PDB file of C-alpha atoms in Angstrom:
ATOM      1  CA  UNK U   1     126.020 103.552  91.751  1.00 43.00           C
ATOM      2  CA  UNK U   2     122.411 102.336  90.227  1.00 47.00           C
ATOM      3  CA  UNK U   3     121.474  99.415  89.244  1.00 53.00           C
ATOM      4  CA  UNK U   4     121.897  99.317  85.375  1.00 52.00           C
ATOM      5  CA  UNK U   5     121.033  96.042  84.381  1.00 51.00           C
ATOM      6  CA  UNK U   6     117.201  96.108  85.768  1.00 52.00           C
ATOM      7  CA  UNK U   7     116.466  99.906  86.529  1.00 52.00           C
ATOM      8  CA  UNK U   8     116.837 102.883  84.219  1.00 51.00           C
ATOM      9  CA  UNK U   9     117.699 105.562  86.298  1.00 50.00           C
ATOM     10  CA  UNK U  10     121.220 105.801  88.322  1.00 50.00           C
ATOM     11  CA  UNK U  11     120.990 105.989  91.814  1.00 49.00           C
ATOM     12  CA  UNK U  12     122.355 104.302  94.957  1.00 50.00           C
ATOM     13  CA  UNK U  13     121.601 100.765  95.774  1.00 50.00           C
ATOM     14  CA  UNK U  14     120.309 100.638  99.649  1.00 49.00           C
ATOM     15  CA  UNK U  15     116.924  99.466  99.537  1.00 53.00           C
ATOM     16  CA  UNK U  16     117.239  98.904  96.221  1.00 52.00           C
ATOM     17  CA  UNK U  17     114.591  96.218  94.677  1.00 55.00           C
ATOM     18  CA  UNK U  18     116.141  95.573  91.098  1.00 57.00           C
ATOM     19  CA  UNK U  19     113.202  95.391  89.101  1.00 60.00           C
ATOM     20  CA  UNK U  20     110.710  93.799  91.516  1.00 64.00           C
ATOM     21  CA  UNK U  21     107.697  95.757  92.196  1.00 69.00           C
ATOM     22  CA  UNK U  22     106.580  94.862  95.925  1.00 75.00           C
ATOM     23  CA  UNK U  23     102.820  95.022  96.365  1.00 81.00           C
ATOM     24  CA  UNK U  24     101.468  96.051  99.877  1.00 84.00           C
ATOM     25  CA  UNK U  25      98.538  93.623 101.574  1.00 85.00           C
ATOM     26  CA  UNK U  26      96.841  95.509 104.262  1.00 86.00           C
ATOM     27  CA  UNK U  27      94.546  93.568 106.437  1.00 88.00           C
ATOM     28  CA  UNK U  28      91.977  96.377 108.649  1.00 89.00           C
ATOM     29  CA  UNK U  29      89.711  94.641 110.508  1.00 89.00           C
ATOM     30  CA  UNK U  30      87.156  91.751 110.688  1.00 89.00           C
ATOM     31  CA  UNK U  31      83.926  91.854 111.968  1.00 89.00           C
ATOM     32  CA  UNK U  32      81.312  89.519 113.380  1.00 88.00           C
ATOM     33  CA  UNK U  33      83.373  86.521 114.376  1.00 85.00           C
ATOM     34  CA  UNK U  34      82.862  83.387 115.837  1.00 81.00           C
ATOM     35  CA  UNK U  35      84.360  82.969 119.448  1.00 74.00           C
ATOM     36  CA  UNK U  36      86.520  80.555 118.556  1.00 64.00           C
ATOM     37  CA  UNK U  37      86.555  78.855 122.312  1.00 61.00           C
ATOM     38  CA  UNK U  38      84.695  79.374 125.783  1.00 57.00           C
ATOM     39  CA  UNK U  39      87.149  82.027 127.146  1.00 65.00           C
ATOM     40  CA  UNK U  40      86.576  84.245 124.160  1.00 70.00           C
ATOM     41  CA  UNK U  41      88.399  84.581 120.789  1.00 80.00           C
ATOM     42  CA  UNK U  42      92.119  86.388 120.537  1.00 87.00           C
ATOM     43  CA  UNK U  43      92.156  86.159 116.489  1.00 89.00           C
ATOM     44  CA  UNK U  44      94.978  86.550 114.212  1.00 90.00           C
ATOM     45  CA  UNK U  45      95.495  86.786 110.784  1.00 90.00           C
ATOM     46  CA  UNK U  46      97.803  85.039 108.097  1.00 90.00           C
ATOM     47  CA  UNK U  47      98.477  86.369 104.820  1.00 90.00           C
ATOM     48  CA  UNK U  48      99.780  83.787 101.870  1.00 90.00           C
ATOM     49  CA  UNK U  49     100.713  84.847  98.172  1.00 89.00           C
ATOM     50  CA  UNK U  50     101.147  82.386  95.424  1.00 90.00           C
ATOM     51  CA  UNK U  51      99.816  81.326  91.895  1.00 92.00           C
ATOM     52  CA  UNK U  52      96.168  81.953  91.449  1.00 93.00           C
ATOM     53  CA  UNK U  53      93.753  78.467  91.965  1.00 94.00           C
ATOM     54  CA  UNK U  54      96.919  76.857  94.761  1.00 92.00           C
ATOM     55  CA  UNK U  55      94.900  75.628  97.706  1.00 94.00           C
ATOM     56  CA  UNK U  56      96.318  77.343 100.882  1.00 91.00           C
ATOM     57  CA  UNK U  57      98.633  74.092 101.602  1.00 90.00           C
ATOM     58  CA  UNK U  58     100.425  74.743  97.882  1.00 89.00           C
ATOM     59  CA  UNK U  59     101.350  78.682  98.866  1.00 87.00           C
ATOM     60  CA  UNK U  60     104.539  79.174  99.995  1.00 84.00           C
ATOM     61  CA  UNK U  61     105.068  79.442 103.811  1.00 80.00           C
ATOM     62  CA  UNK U  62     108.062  81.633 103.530  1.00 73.00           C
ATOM     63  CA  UNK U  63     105.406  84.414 101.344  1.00 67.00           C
ATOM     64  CA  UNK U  64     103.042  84.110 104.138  1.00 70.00           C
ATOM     65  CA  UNK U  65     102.942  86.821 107.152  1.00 82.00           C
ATOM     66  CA  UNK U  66     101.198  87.021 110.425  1.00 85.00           C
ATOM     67  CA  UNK U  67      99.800  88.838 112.286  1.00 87.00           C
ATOM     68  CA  UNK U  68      99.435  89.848 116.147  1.00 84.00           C
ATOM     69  CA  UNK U  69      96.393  88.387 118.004  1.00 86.00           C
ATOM     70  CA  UNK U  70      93.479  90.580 119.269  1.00 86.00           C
ATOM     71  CA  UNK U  71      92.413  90.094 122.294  1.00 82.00           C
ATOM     72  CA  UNK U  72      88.944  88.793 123.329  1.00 72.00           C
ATOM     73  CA  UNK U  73      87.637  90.273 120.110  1.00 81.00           C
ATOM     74  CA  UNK U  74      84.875  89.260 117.662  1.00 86.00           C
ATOM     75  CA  UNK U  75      85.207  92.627 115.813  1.00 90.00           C
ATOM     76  CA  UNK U  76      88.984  93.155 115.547  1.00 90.00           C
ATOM     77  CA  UNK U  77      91.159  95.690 114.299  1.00 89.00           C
ATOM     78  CA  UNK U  78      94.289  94.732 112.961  1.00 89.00           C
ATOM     79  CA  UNK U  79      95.493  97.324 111.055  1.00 87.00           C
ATOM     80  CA  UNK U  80      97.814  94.710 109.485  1.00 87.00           C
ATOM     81  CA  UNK U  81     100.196  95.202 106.737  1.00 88.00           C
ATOM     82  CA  UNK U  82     102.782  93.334 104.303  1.00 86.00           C
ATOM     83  CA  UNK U  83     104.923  93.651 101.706  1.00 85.00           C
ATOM     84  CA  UNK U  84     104.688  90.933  99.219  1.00 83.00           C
ATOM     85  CA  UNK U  85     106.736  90.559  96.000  1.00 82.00           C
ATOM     86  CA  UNK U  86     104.566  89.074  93.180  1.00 84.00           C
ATOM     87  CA  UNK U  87     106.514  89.359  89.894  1.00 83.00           C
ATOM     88  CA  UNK U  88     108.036  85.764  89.839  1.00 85.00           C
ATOM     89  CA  UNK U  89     104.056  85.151  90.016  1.00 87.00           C
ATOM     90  CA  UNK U  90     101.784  84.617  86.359  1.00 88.00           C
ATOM     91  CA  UNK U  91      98.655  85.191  88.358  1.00 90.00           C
ATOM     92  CA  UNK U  92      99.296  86.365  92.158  1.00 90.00           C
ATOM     93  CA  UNK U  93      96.689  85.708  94.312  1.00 91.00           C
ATOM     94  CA  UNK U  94      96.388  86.602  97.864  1.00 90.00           C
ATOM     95  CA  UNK U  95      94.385  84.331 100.861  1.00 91.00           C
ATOM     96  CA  UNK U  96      93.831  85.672 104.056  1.00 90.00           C
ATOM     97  CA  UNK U  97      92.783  83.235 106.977  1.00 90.00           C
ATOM     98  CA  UNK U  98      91.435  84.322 110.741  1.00 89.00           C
ATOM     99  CA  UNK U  99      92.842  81.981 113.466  1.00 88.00           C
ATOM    100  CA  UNK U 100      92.315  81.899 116.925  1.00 86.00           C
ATOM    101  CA  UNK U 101      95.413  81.845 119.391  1.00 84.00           C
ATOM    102  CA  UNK U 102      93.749  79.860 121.775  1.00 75.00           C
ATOM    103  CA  UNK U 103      92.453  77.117 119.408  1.00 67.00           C
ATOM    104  CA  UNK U 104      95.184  74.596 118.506  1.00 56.00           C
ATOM    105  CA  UNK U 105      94.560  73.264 115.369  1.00 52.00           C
ATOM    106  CA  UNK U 106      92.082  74.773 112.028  1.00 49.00           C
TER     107      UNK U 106
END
C-alpha cells in the first residue's frame, strides 16, 4: 500500500522515501594536486552536507561520505557519488575536502 500521508500516488513502500527528495553529490575528479608526502599522494575525498555558512567542524559527520583513495595520483579520478537528503535543511550546502591517506592529520 502507498504512503498516503506524504506522497500522492498509491504504490508499494520498498524504497520508499516519504516525502524526502534525496539529492545526488557526484565527485569526478581533481586535478593538479599537491603530493601530499614524499612517497606520493593516494587522495581521497569527503563529502559533508549541512546548513549553508557551518564551518566543516559544525556539519554533521553522520551526512558526510567518503570516498576510496587513489593511488599515487595528483590528477585523480574518483568517479565518486552520494546520496544526500537535504529537506530537513533551510539552505543545504555541500563541502568537499581532498585528503591524503598517507598524511595523518589536515
Amino acid at each position: 500500500m502507498g504512503c498516503t500521508a506524504c506522497c500522492p500516488l498509491p504504490g508499494p513502500d520498498n524504497g520508499h522515501t516519504h516525502g524526502i527528495k534525496p539529492r545526488a553529490v557526484i565527485v569526478w575528479r581533481g586535478a593538479n594536486l599537491k603530493h601530499g608526502d614524499v612517497i606520493g599522494s593516494d587522495p581521497y575525498v569527503i563529502v559533508r552536507v549541512g546548513e549553508a555558512g557551518t564551518a566543516w567542524a559544525g556539519k554533521p559527520r553522520s551526512a558526510g561520505r567518503r570516498g576510496a583513495p587513489a593511488s599515487e595520483a595528483t590528477n585523480p579520478v574518483w568517479d565518486f557519488g552520494v546520496t544526500v537528503e537535504t529537506d530537513r535543511l533551510a539552505q543545504p550546502e555541500v563541502q568537499v575536502r581532498v585528503y591524503d591517506a598517507d598524511v595523518v592529520g589536515e
